[in-house]
Amino acid sequence: SKVLIYPSHADSFSISILNSLHLKTKVVAYDIPSLRDIYGNIPAIKFVKEYDTKNMAKAIVEVLKEDEKNYFKAFEDPATIEFLNKTSDPLMLFNAISTIIDEAIL
């Protein structure tokens, strides 16, 4: 797959987006606050205004038209590399999410 289409209106942390990035699959998603906070500086993710299906389709077409060099350039970005390194260890990711949940319920 070359692009994950993620039209979620309510999400907190998308494992499918994370998995897609680790598989070097770009993502087109609605620009909702939680996704923007987590993935906002990752150039492999294109955000479009929520409910803007026309621009979502345009963003998907742009990704599909990219040549291989430009497509993979987004995954060579330092912010992307750092993010993928931080999220590549399942135990580290589990601990980070557990900490957030613990803080929220205490």
PDB file of N, CA and C in Angstrom:
ATOM      1  N   SER A   1       0.837  -1.176   0.000  1.00  0.00           N
ATOM      2  CA  SER A   1       0.000   0.000   0.000  1.00  0.00           C
ATOM      3  C   SER A   1       0.882   1.239   0.000  1.00  0.00           C
ATOM      4  N   LYS A   2       0.412   2.258  -0.654  1.00  0.00           N
ATOM      5  CA  LYS A   2       1.171   3.497  -0.734  1.00  0.00           C
ATOM      6  C   LYS A   2       0.607   4.566   0.194  1.00  0.00           C
ATOM      7  N   VAL A   3      -0.664   4.407   0.595  1.00  0.00           N
ATOM      8  CA  VAL A   3      -1.269   5.423   1.460  1.00  0.00           C
ATOM      9  C   VAL A   3      -2.359   4.792   2.333  1.00  0.00           C
ATOM     10  N   LEU A   4      -2.368   5.206   3.589  1.00  0.00           N
ATOM     11  CA  LEU A   4      -3.454   4.848   4.505  1.00  0.00           C
ATOM     12  C   LEU A   4      -4.411   6.030   4.542  1.00  0.00           C
ATOM     13  N   ILE A   5      -5.671   5.766   4.291  1.00  0.00           N
ATOM     14  CA  ILE A   5      -6.706   6.803   4.361  1.00  0.00           C
ATOM     15  C   ILE A   5      -7.334   6.676   5.739  1.00  0.00           C
ATOM     16  N   TYR A   6      -7.243   7.762   6.529  1.00  0.00           N
ATOM     17  CA  TYR A   6      -7.668   7.687   7.924  1.00  0.00           C
ATOM     18  C   TYR A   6      -8.650   8.820   8.242  1.00  0.00           C
ATOM     19  N   PRO A   7      -9.931   8.636   7.901  1.00  0.00           N
ATOM     20  CA  PRO A   7     -10.919   9.699   8.104  1.00  0.00           C
ATOM     21  C   PRO A   7     -11.588   9.679   9.485  1.00  0.00           C
ATOM     22  N   SER A   8     -10.810   9.513  10.520  1.00  0.00           N
ATOM     23  CA  SER A   8     -11.370   9.454  11.869  1.00  0.00           C
ATOM     24  C   SER A   8     -11.741  10.852  12.364  1.00  0.00           C
ATOM     25  N   HIS A   9     -12.882  10.940  13.041  1.00  0.00           N
ATOM     26  CA  HIS A   9     -13.314  12.206  13.633  1.00  0.00           C
ATOM     27  C   HIS A   9     -12.984  12.268  15.116  1.00  0.00           C
ATOM     28  N   ALA A  10     -12.683  11.133  15.711  1.00  0.00           N
ATOM     29  CA  ALA A  10     -12.374  11.089  17.145  1.00  0.00           C
ATOM     30  C   ALA A  10     -11.373   9.965  17.380  1.00  0.00           C
ATOM     31  N   ASP A  11     -10.199  10.356  17.782  1.00  0.00           N
ATOM     32  CA  ASP A  11      -9.160   9.369  18.037  1.00  0.00           C
ATOM     33  C   ASP A  11      -8.182   9.978  19.028  1.00  0.00           C
ATOM     34  N   SER A  12      -7.483   9.121  19.739  1.00  0.00           N
ATOM     35  CA  SER A  12      -6.488   9.648  20.673  1.00  0.00           C
ATOM     36  C   SER A  12      -5.084   9.251  20.248  1.00  0.00           C
ATOM     37  N   PHE A  13      -4.870   7.995  19.964  1.00  0.00           N
ATOM     38  CA  PHE A  13      -3.562   7.527  19.489  1.00  0.00           C
ATOM     39  C   PHE A  13      -3.831   6.383  18.538  1.00  0.00           C
ATOM     40  N   SER A  14      -3.551   6.606  17.283  1.00  0.00           N
ATOM     41  CA  SER A  14      -3.887   5.612  16.273  1.00  0.00           C
ATOM     42  C   SER A  14      -2.736   4.634  16.054  1.00  0.00           C
ATOM     43  N   ILE A  15      -2.951   3.383  16.447  1.00  0.00           N
ATOM     44  CA  ILE A  15      -1.963   2.340  16.199  1.00  0.00           C
ATOM     45  C   ILE A  15      -1.837   2.078  14.701  1.00  0.00           C
ATOM     46  N   SER A  16      -2.937   2.204  13.964  1.00  0.00           N
ATOM     47  CA  SER A  16      -2.857   1.957  12.524  1.00  0.00           C
ATOM     48  C   SER A  16      -1.985   3.002  11.828  1.00  0.00           C
ATOM     49  N   ILE A  17      -2.037   4.242  12.281  1.00  0.00           N
ATOM     50  CA  ILE A  17      -1.142   5.262  11.721  1.00  0.00           C
ATOM     51  C   ILE A  17       0.301   4.926  12.079  1.00  0.00           C
ATOM     52  N   LEU A  18       0.539   4.580  13.321  1.00  0.00           N
ATOM     53  CA  LEU A  18       1.886   4.225  13.760  1.00  0.00           C
ATOM     54  C   LEU A  18       2.435   3.048  12.956  1.00  0.00           C
ATOM     55  N   ASN A  19       1.639   2.010  12.792  1.00  0.00           N
ATOM     56  CA  ASN A  19       2.071   0.848  12.016  1.00  0.00           C
ATOM     57  C   ASN A  19       2.348   1.223  10.565  1.00  0.00           C
ATOM     58  N   SER A  20       1.516   2.063  10.004  1.00  0.00           N
ATOM     59  CA  SER A  20       1.726   2.497   8.623  1.00  0.00           C
ATOM     60  C   SER A  20       3.057   3.215   8.469  1.00  0.00           C
ATOM     61  N   LEU A  21       3.360   4.098   9.391  1.00  0.00           N
ATOM     62  CA  LEU A  21       4.632   4.822   9.320  1.00  0.00           C
ATOM     63  C   LEU A  21       5.819   3.867   9.410  1.00  0.00           C
ATOM     64  N   HIS A  22       5.719   2.889  10.300  1.00  0.00           N
ATOM     65  CA  HIS A  22       6.807   1.912  10.434  1.00  0.00           C
ATOM     66  C   HIS A  22       6.957   1.061   9.172  1.00  0.00           C
ATOM     67  N   LEU A  23       5.882   0.927   8.406  1.00  0.00           N
ATOM     68  CA  LEU A  23       5.937   0.182   7.145  1.00  0.00           C
ATOM     69  C   LEU A  23       6.223   1.087   5.946  1.00  0.00           C
ATOM     70  N   LYS A  24       6.557   2.357   6.256  1.00  0.00           N
ATOM     71  CA  LYS A  24       6.834   3.368   5.225  1.00  0.00           C
ATOM     72  C   LYS A  24       5.645   3.556   4.278  1.00  0.00           C
ATOM     73  N   THR A  25       4.492   3.654   4.898  1.00  0.00           N
ATOM     74  CA  THR A  25       3.261   3.957   4.175  1.00  0.00           C
ATOM     75  C   THR A  25       2.783   5.325   4.630  1.00  0.00           C
ATOM     76  N   LYS A  26       2.592   6.226   3.686  1.00  0.00           N
ATOM     77  CA  LYS A  26       2.115   7.567   4.029  1.00  0.00           C
ATOM     78  C   LYS A  26       0.667   7.517   4.484  1.00  0.00           C
ATOM     79  N   VAL A  27       0.245   8.585   5.154  1.00  0.00           N
ATOM     80  CA  VAL A  27      -1.093   8.649   5.742  1.00  0.00           C
ATOM     81  C   VAL A  27      -1.749   9.968   5.353  1.00  0.00           C
ATOM     82  N   VAL A  28      -3.028   9.907   5.023  1.00  0.00           N
ATOM     83  CA  VAL A  28      -3.855  11.100   4.858  1.00  0.00           C
ATOM     84  C   VAL A  28      -4.951  10.990   5.908  1.00  0.00           C
ATOM     85  N   ALA A  29      -5.024  12.014   6.776  1.00  0.00           N
ATOM     86  CA  ALA A  29      -5.950  11.966   7.905  1.00  0.00           C
ATOM     87  C   ALA A  29      -6.616  13.320   8.118  1.00  0.00           C
ATOM     88  N   TYR A  30      -7.749  13.265   8.806  1.00  0.00           N
ATOM     89  CA  TYR A  30      -8.385  14.515   9.210  1.00  0.00           C
ATOM     90  C   TYR A  30      -7.536  15.199  10.273  1.00  0.00           C
ATOM     91  N   ASP A  31      -7.516  16.504  10.214  1.00  0.00           N
ATOM     92  CA  ASP A  31      -6.715  17.312  11.134  1.00  0.00           C
ATOM     93  C   ASP A  31      -7.470  17.512  12.446  1.00  0.00           C
ATOM     94  N   ILE A  32      -7.488  16.457  13.257  1.00  0.00           N
ATOM     95  CA  ILE A  32      -8.118  16.553  14.570  1.00  0.00           C
ATOM     96  C   ILE A  32      -7.019  16.761  15.608  1.00  0.00           C
ATOM     97  N   PRO A  33      -7.327  17.443  16.719  1.00  0.00           N
ATOM     98  CA  PRO A  33      -6.283  17.839  17.674  1.00  0.00           C
ATOM     99  C   PRO A  33      -5.396  16.710  18.180  1.00  0.00           C
ATOM    100  N   SER A  34      -5.973  15.579  18.521  1.00  0.00           N
ATOM    101  CA  SER A  34      -5.150  14.504  19.092  1.00  0.00           C
ATOM    102  C   SER A  34      -4.136  13.977  18.084  1.00  0.00           C
ATOM    103  N   LEU A  35      -4.551  13.796  16.841  1.00  0.00           N
ATOM    104  CA  LEU A  35      -3.617  13.316  15.820  1.00  0.00           C
ATOM    105  C   LEU A  35      -2.580  14.383  15.490  1.00  0.00           C
ATOM    106  N   ARG A  36      -2.991  15.629  15.452  1.00  0.00           N
ATOM    107  CA  ARG A  36      -2.061  16.735  15.180  1.00  0.00           C
ATOM    108  C   ARG A  36      -1.007  16.811  16.283  1.00  0.00           C
ATOM    109  N   ASP A  37      -1.426  16.643  17.540  1.00  0.00           N
ATOM    110  CA  ASP A  37      -0.479  16.695  18.667  1.00  0.00           C
ATOM    111  C   ASP A  37       0.575  15.599  18.576  1.00  0.00           C
ATOM    112  N   ILE A  38       0.182  14.404  18.182  1.00  0.00           N
ATOM    113  CA  ILE A  38       1.100  13.267  18.152  1.00  0.00           C
ATOM    114  C   ILE A  38       1.914  13.234  16.864  1.00  0.00           C
ATOM    115  N   TYR A  39       1.266  13.447  15.738  1.00  0.00           N
ATOM    116  CA  TYR A  39       1.893  13.225  14.437  1.00  0.00           C
ATOM    117  C   TYR A  39       2.130  14.508  13.638  1.00  0.00           C
ATOM    118  N   GLY A  40       1.921  15.648  14.243  1.00  0.00           N
ATOM    119  CA  GLY A  40       1.941  16.916  13.516  1.00  0.00           C
ATOM    120  C   GLY A  40       3.232  17.279  12.820  1.00  0.00           C
ATOM    121  N   ASN A  41       4.366  16.796  13.321  1.00  0.00           N
ATOM    122  CA  ASN A  41       5.635  17.173  12.686  1.00  0.00           C
ATOM    123  C   ASN A  41       6.209  16.057  11.808  1.00  0.00           C
ATOM    124  N   ILE A  42       5.381  15.099  11.453  1.00  0.00           N
ATOM    125  CA  ILE A  42       5.804  13.988  10.611  1.00  0.00           C
ATOM    126  C   ILE A  42       5.374  14.282   9.170  1.00  0.00           C
ATOM    127  N   PRO A  43       6.329  14.533   8.270  1.00  0.00           N
ATOM    128  CA  PRO A  43       5.941  14.908   6.898  1.00  0.00           C
ATOM    129  C   PRO A  43       5.313  13.780   6.077  1.00  0.00           C
ATOM    130  N   ALA A  44       5.357  12.552   6.570  1.00  0.00           N
ATOM    131  CA  ALA A  44       4.729  11.437   5.855  1.00  0.00           C
ATOM    132  C   ALA A  44       3.228  11.398   6.093  1.00  0.00           C
ATOM    133  N   ILE A  45       2.727  12.333   6.901  1.00  0.00           N
ATOM    134  CA  ILE A  45       1.287  12.419   7.162  1.00  0.00           C
ATOM    135  C   ILE A  45       0.773  13.736   6.611  1.00  0.00           C
ATOM    136  N   LYS A  46      -0.256  13.631   5.798  1.00  0.00           N
ATOM    137  CA  LYS A  46      -0.921  14.815   5.253  1.00  0.00           C
ATOM    138  C   LYS A  46      -2.229  14.987   6.015  1.00  0.00           C
ATOM    139  N   PHE A  47      -2.419  16.163   6.588  1.00  0.00           N
ATOM    140  CA  PHE A  47      -3.658  16.469   7.302  1.00  0.00           C
ATOM    141  C   PHE A  47      -4.552  17.334   6.428  1.00  0.00           C
ATOM    142  N   VAL A  48      -5.840  17.039   6.463  1.00  0.00           N
ATOM    143  CA  VAL A  48      -6.834  17.857   5.775  1.00  0.00           C
ATOM    144  C   VAL A  48      -7.922  18.224   6.777  1.00  0.00           C
ATOM    145  N   LYS A  49      -8.572  19.326   6.504  1.00  0.00           N
ATOM    146  CA  LYS A  49      -9.636  19.796   7.378  1.00  0.00           C
ATOM    147  C   LYS A  49     -10.700  18.705   7.548  1.00  0.00           C
ATOM    148  N   GLU A  50     -11.172  18.570   8.771  1.00  0.00           N
ATOM    149  CA  GLU A  50     -12.175  17.545   9.061  1.00  0.00           C
ATOM    150  C   GLU A  50     -13.414  17.748   8.193  1.00  0.00           C
ATOM    151  N   TYR A  51     -13.936  16.664   7.663  1.00  0.00           N
ATOM    152  CA  TYR A  51     -15.111  16.597   6.788  1.00  0.00           C
ATOM    153  C   TYR A  51     -14.839  17.102   5.366  1.00  0.00           C
ATOM    154  N   ASP A  52     -13.609  17.505   5.065  1.00  0.00           N
ATOM    155  CA  ASP A  52     -13.283  18.009   3.733  1.00  0.00           C
ATOM    156  C   ASP A  52     -12.870  16.840   2.835  1.00  0.00           C
ATOM    157  N   THR A  53     -13.866  16.110   2.377  1.00  0.00           N
ATOM    158  CA  THR A  53     -13.605  14.902   1.593  1.00  0.00           C
ATOM    159  C   THR A  53     -12.953  15.212   0.241  1.00  0.00           C
ATOM    160  N   LYS A  54     -13.269  16.364  -0.318  1.00  0.00           N
ATOM    161  CA  LYS A  54     -12.686  16.738  -1.603  1.00  0.00           C
ATOM    162  C   LYS A  54     -11.168  16.920  -1.476  1.00  0.00           C
ATOM    163  N   ASN A  55     -10.726  17.649  -0.459  1.00  0.00           N
ATOM    164  CA  ASN A  55      -9.284  17.838  -0.270  1.00  0.00           C
ATOM    165  C   ASN A  55      -8.600  16.571   0.232  1.00  0.00           C
ATOM    166  N   MET A  56      -9.347  15.717   0.912  1.00  0.00           N
ATOM    167  CA  MET A  56      -8.771  14.430   1.301  1.00  0.00           C
ATOM    168  C   MET A  56      -8.475  13.625   0.037  1.00  0.00           C
ATOM    169  N   ALA A  57      -9.409  13.598  -0.884  1.00  0.00           N
ATOM    170  CA  ALA A  57      -9.199  12.880  -2.141  1.00  0.00           C
ATOM    171  C   ALA A  57      -8.019  13.465  -2.916  1.00  0.00           C
ATOM    172  N   LYS A  58      -7.913  14.787  -2.936  1.00  0.00           N
ATOM    173  CA  LYS A  58      -6.792  15.433  -3.629  1.00  0.00           C
ATOM    174  C   LYS A  58      -5.455  15.055  -2.973  1.00  0.00           C
ATOM    175  N   ALA A  59      -5.415  15.033  -1.647  1.00  0.00           N
ATOM    176  CA  ALA A  59      -4.182  14.665  -0.945  1.00  0.00           C
ATOM    177  C   ALA A  59      -3.793  13.217  -1.240  1.00  0.00           C
ATOM    178  N   ILE A  60      -4.780  12.351  -1.312  1.00  0.00           N
ATOM    179  CA  ILE A  60      -4.526  10.944  -1.631  1.00  0.00           C
ATOM    180  C   ILE A  60      -3.950  10.824  -3.042  1.00  0.00           C
ATOM    181  N   VAL A  61      -4.538  11.542  -3.988  1.00  0.00           N
ATOM    182  CA  VAL A  61      -4.051  11.505  -5.372  1.00  0.00           C
ATOM    183  C   VAL A  61      -2.614  12.028  -5.440  1.00  0.00           C
ATOM    184  N   GLU A  62      -2.303  13.092  -4.680  1.00  0.00           N
ATOM    185  CA  GLU A  62      -0.932  13.621  -4.664  1.00  0.00           C
ATOM    186  C   GLU A  62       0.057  12.561  -4.191  1.00  0.00           C
ATOM    187  N   VAL A  63      -0.299  11.848  -3.145  1.00  0.00           N
ATOM    188  CA  VAL A  63       0.582  10.782  -2.647  1.00  0.00           C
ATOM    189  C   VAL A  63       0.754   9.704  -3.708  1.00  0.00           C
ATOM    190  N   LEU A  64      -0.339   9.299  -4.316  1.00  0.00           N
ATOM    191  CA  LEU A  64      -0.277   8.228  -5.313  1.00  0.00           C
ATOM    192  C   LEU A  64       0.542   8.616  -6.545  1.00  0.00           C
ATOM    193  N   LYS A  65       0.607   9.905  -6.847  1.00  0.00           N
ATOM    194  CA  LYS A  65       1.352  10.368  -8.020  1.00  0.00           C
ATOM    195  C   LYS A  65       2.842  10.574  -7.743  1.00  0.00           C
ATOM    196  N   GLU A  66       3.254  10.545  -6.485  1.00  0.00           N
ATOM    197  CA  GLU A  66       4.655  10.787  -6.153  1.00  0.00           C
ATOM    198  C   GLU A  66       5.556   9.695  -6.737  1.00  0.00           C
ATOM    199  N   ASP A  67       6.711  10.118  -7.237  1.00  0.00           N
ATOM    200  CA  ASP A  67       7.679   9.115  -7.666  1.00  0.00           C
ATOM    201  C   ASP A  67       8.354   8.537  -6.419  1.00  0.00           C
ATOM    202  N   GLU A  68       9.039   7.442  -6.602  1.00  0.00           N
ATOM    203  CA  GLU A  68       9.602   6.695  -5.475  1.00  0.00           C
ATOM    204  C   GLU A  68      10.561   7.545  -4.636  1.00  0.00           C
ATOM    205  N   LYS A  69      11.409   8.332  -5.289  1.00  0.00           N
ATOM    206  CA  LYS A  69      12.392   9.158  -4.569  1.00  0.00           C
ATOM    207  C   LYS A  69      11.709  10.155  -3.644  1.00  0.00           C
ATOM    208  N   ASN A  70      10.729  10.878  -4.167  1.00  0.00           N
ATOM    209  CA  ASN A  70      10.015  11.866  -3.353  1.00  0.00           C
ATOM    210  C   ASN A  70       9.157  11.212  -2.278  1.00  0.00           C
ATOM    211  N   TYR A  71       8.582  10.081  -2.613  1.00  0.00           N
ATOM    212  CA  TYR A  71       7.745   9.371  -1.636  1.00  0.00           C
ATOM    213  C   TYR A  71       8.555   9.015  -0.392  1.00  0.00           C
ATOM    214  N   PHE A  72       9.704   8.399  -0.582  1.00  0.00           N
ATOM    215  CA  PHE A  72      10.492   7.932   0.561  1.00  0.00           C
ATOM    216  C   PHE A  72      11.298   9.028   1.238  1.00  0.00           C
ATOM    217  N   LYS A  73      11.415  10.182   0.603  1.00  0.00           N
ATOM    218  CA  LYS A  73      12.128  11.318   1.206  1.00  0.00           C
ATOM    219  C   LYS A  73      11.498  11.721   2.540  1.00  0.00           C
ATOM    220  N   ALA A  74      10.177  11.622   2.645  1.00  0.00           N
ATOM    221  CA  ALA A  74       9.481  11.981   3.894  1.00  0.00           C
ATOM    222  C   ALA A  74       9.905  11.088   5.055  1.00  0.00           C
ATOM    223  N   PHE A  75      10.318   9.865   4.760  1.00  0.00           N
ATOM    224  CA  PHE A  75      10.723   8.937   5.813  1.00  0.00           C
ATOM    225  C   PHE A  75      12.185   9.113   6.206  1.00  0.00           C
ATOM    226  N   GLU A  76      12.917   9.964   5.462  1.00  0.00           N
ATOM    227  CA  GLU A  76      14.300  10.280   5.786  1.00  0.00           C
ATOM    228  C   GLU A  76      14.400  11.549   6.622  1.00  0.00           C
ATOM    229  N   ASP A  77      13.281  12.206   6.858  1.00  0.00           N
ATOM    230  CA  ASP A  77      13.237  13.428   7.651  1.00  0.00           C
ATOM    231  C   ASP A  77      13.689  13.132   9.089  1.00  0.00           C
ATOM    232  N   PRO A  78      14.526  13.984   9.691  1.00  0.00           N
ATOM    233  CA  PRO A  78      15.011  13.735  11.062  1.00  0.00           C
ATOM    234  C   PRO A  78      13.899  13.562  12.101  1.00  0.00           C
ATOM    235  N   ALA A  79      12.835  14.349  12.001  1.00  0.00           N
ATOM    236  CA  ALA A  79      11.727  14.211  12.957  1.00  0.00           C
ATOM    237  C   ALA A  79      11.045  12.858  12.806  1.00  0.00           C
ATOM    238  N   THR A  80      10.908  12.405  11.584  1.00  0.00           N
ATOM    239  CA  THR A  80      10.291  11.103  11.335  1.00  0.00           C
ATOM    240  C   THR A  80      11.177   9.981  11.862  1.00  0.00           C
ATOM    241  N   ILE A  81      12.464  10.068  11.576  1.00  0.00           N
ATOM    242  CA  ILE A  81      13.403   9.039  12.046  1.00  0.00           C
ATOM    243  C   ILE A  81      13.392   8.973  13.574  1.00  0.00           C
ATOM    244  N   GLU A  82      13.435  10.127  14.223  1.00  0.00           N
ATOM    245  CA  GLU A  82      13.409  10.156  15.691  1.00  0.00           C
ATOM    246  C   GLU A  82      12.112   9.551  16.230  1.00  0.00           C
ATOM    247  N   PHE A  83      10.997   9.925  15.633  1.00  0.00           N
ATOM    248  CA  PHE A  83       9.705   9.399  16.071  1.00  0.00           C
ATOM    249  C   PHE A  83       9.647   7.884  15.907  1.00  0.00           C
ATOM    250  N   LEU A  84      10.091   7.390  14.756  1.00  0.00           N
ATOM    251  CA  LEU A  84      10.053   5.953  14.509  1.00  0.00           C
ATOM    252  C   LEU A  84      10.997   5.201  15.446  1.00  0.00           C
ATOM    253  N   ASN A  85      12.138   5.791  15.761  1.00  0.00           N
ATOM    254  CA  ASN A  85      13.048   5.163  16.726  1.00  0.00           C
ATOM    255  C   ASN A  85      12.419   5.085  18.112  1.00  0.00           C
ATOM    256  N   LYS A  86      11.734   6.148  18.505  1.00  0.00           N
ATOM    257  CA  LYS A  86      11.098   6.173  19.827  1.00  0.00           C
ATOM    258  C   LYS A  86       9.944   5.189  19.929  1.00  0.00           C
ATOM    259  N   THR A  87       9.303   4.908  18.818  1.00  0.00           N
ATOM    260  CA  THR A  87       8.107   4.060  18.851  1.00  0.00           C
ATOM    261  C   THR A  87       8.362   2.652  18.321  1.00  0.00           C
ATOM    262  N   SER A  88       9.610   2.318  18.079  1.00  0.00           N
ATOM    263  CA  SER A  88       9.895   0.996  17.519  1.00  0.00           C
ATOM    264  C   SER A  88       9.934  -0.107  18.573  1.00  0.00           C
ATOM    265  N   ASP A  89      10.141   0.258  19.819  1.00  0.00           N
ATOM    266  CA  ASP A  89      10.186  -0.726  20.898  1.00  0.00           C
ATOM    267  C   ASP A  89       8.798  -0.829  21.522  1.00  0.00           C
ATOM    268  N   PRO A  90       8.095  -1.947  21.350  1.00  0.00           N
ATOM    269  CA  PRO A  90       6.738  -2.083  21.872  1.00  0.00           C
ATOM    270  C   PRO A  90       6.653  -1.868  23.383  1.00  0.00           C
ATOM    271  N   LEU A  91       7.654  -2.300  24.132  1.00  0.00           N
ATOM    272  CA  LEU A  91       7.635  -2.121  25.585  1.00  0.00           C
ATOM    273  C   LEU A  91       7.740  -0.641  25.951  1.00  0.00           C
ATOM    274  N   MET A  92       8.601   0.097  25.240  1.00  0.00           N
ATOM    275  CA  MET A  92       8.740   1.528  25.500  1.00  0.00           C
ATOM    276  C   MET A  92       7.431   2.247  25.199  1.00  0.00           C
ATOM    277  N   LEU A  93       6.814   1.866  24.098  1.00  0.00           N
ATOM    278  CA  LEU A  93       5.538   2.474  23.715  1.00  0.00           C
ATOM    279  C   LEU A  93       4.462   2.142  24.741  1.00  0.00           C
ATOM    280  N   PHE A  94       4.398   0.887  25.170  1.00  0.00           N
ATOM    281  CA  PHE A  94       3.428   0.474  26.176  1.00  0.00           C
ATOM    282  C   PHE A  94       3.618   1.273  27.470  1.00  0.00           C
ATOM    283  N   ASN A  95       4.861   1.430  27.901  1.00  0.00           N
ATOM    284  CA  ASN A  95       5.139   2.173  29.128  1.00  0.00           C
ATOM    285  C   ASN A  95       4.736   3.640  29.001  1.00  0.00           C
ATOM    286  N   ALA A  96       4.994   4.239  27.853  1.00  0.00           N
ATOM    287  CA  ALA A  96       4.614   5.639  27.650  1.00  0.00           C
ATOM    288  C   ALA A  96       3.101   5.799  27.700  1.00  0.00           C
ATOM    289  N   ILE A  97       2.373   4.908  27.040  1.00  0.00           N
ATOM    290  CA  ILE A  97       0.914   4.982  27.043  1.00  0.00           C
ATOM    291  C   ILE A  97       0.379   4.697  28.447  1.00  0.00           C
ATOM    292  N   SER A  98       0.953   3.747  29.143  1.00  0.00           N
ATOM    293  CA  SER A  98       0.541   3.426  30.515  1.00  0.00           C
ATOM    294  C   SER A  98       0.718   4.617  31.441  1.00  0.00           C
ATOM    295  N   THR A  99       1.830   5.342  31.267  1.00  0.00           N
ATOM    296  CA  THR A  99       2.079   6.533  32.082  1.00  0.00           C
ATOM    297  C   THR A  99       1.011   7.581  31.847  1.00  0.00           C
ATOM    298  N   ILE A 100       0.653   7.786  30.602  1.00  0.00           N
ATOM    299  CA  ILE A 100      -0.378   8.782  30.262  1.00  0.00           C
ATOM    300  C   ILE A 100      -1.714   8.377  30.892  1.00  0.00           C
ATOM    301  N   ILE A 101      -2.055   7.112  30.792  1.00  0.00           N
ATOM    302  CA  ILE A 101      -3.321   6.631  31.374  1.00  0.00           C
ATOM    303  C   ILE A 101      -3.285   6.765  32.893  1.00  0.00           C
ATOM    304  N   ASP A 102      -2.175   6.365  33.509  1.00  0.00           N
ATOM    305  CA  ASP A 102      -2.053   6.476  34.968  1.00  0.00           C
ATOM    306  C   ASP A 102      -2.207   7.915  35.435  1.00  0.00           C
ATOM    307  N   GLU A 103      -1.574   8.849  34.735  1.00  0.00           N
ATOM    308  CA  GLU A 103      -1.680  10.251  35.107  1.00  0.00           C
ATOM    309  C   GLU A 103      -3.112  10.766  34.960  1.00  0.00           C
ATOM    310  N   ALA A 104      -3.812  10.274  33.969  1.00  0.00           N
ATOM    311  CA  ALA A 104      -5.177  10.737  33.713  1.00  0.00           C
ATOM    312  C   ALA A 104      -6.165  10.238  34.763  1.00  0.00           C
ATOM    313  N   ILE A 105      -5.920   9.050  35.311  1.00  0.00           N
ATOM    314  CA  ILE A 105      -6.889   8.501  36.265  1.00  0.00           C
ATOM    315  C   ILE A 105      -6.519   8.772  37.723  1.00  0.00           C
ATOM    316  N   LEU A 106      -5.343   9.269  37.947  1.00  0.00           N
ATOM    317  CA  LEU A 106      -4.948   9.568  39.347  1.00  0.00           C
ATOM    318  C   LEU A 106      -5.273  10.965  39.750  1.00  0.00           C
TER     319      LEU A 106
END
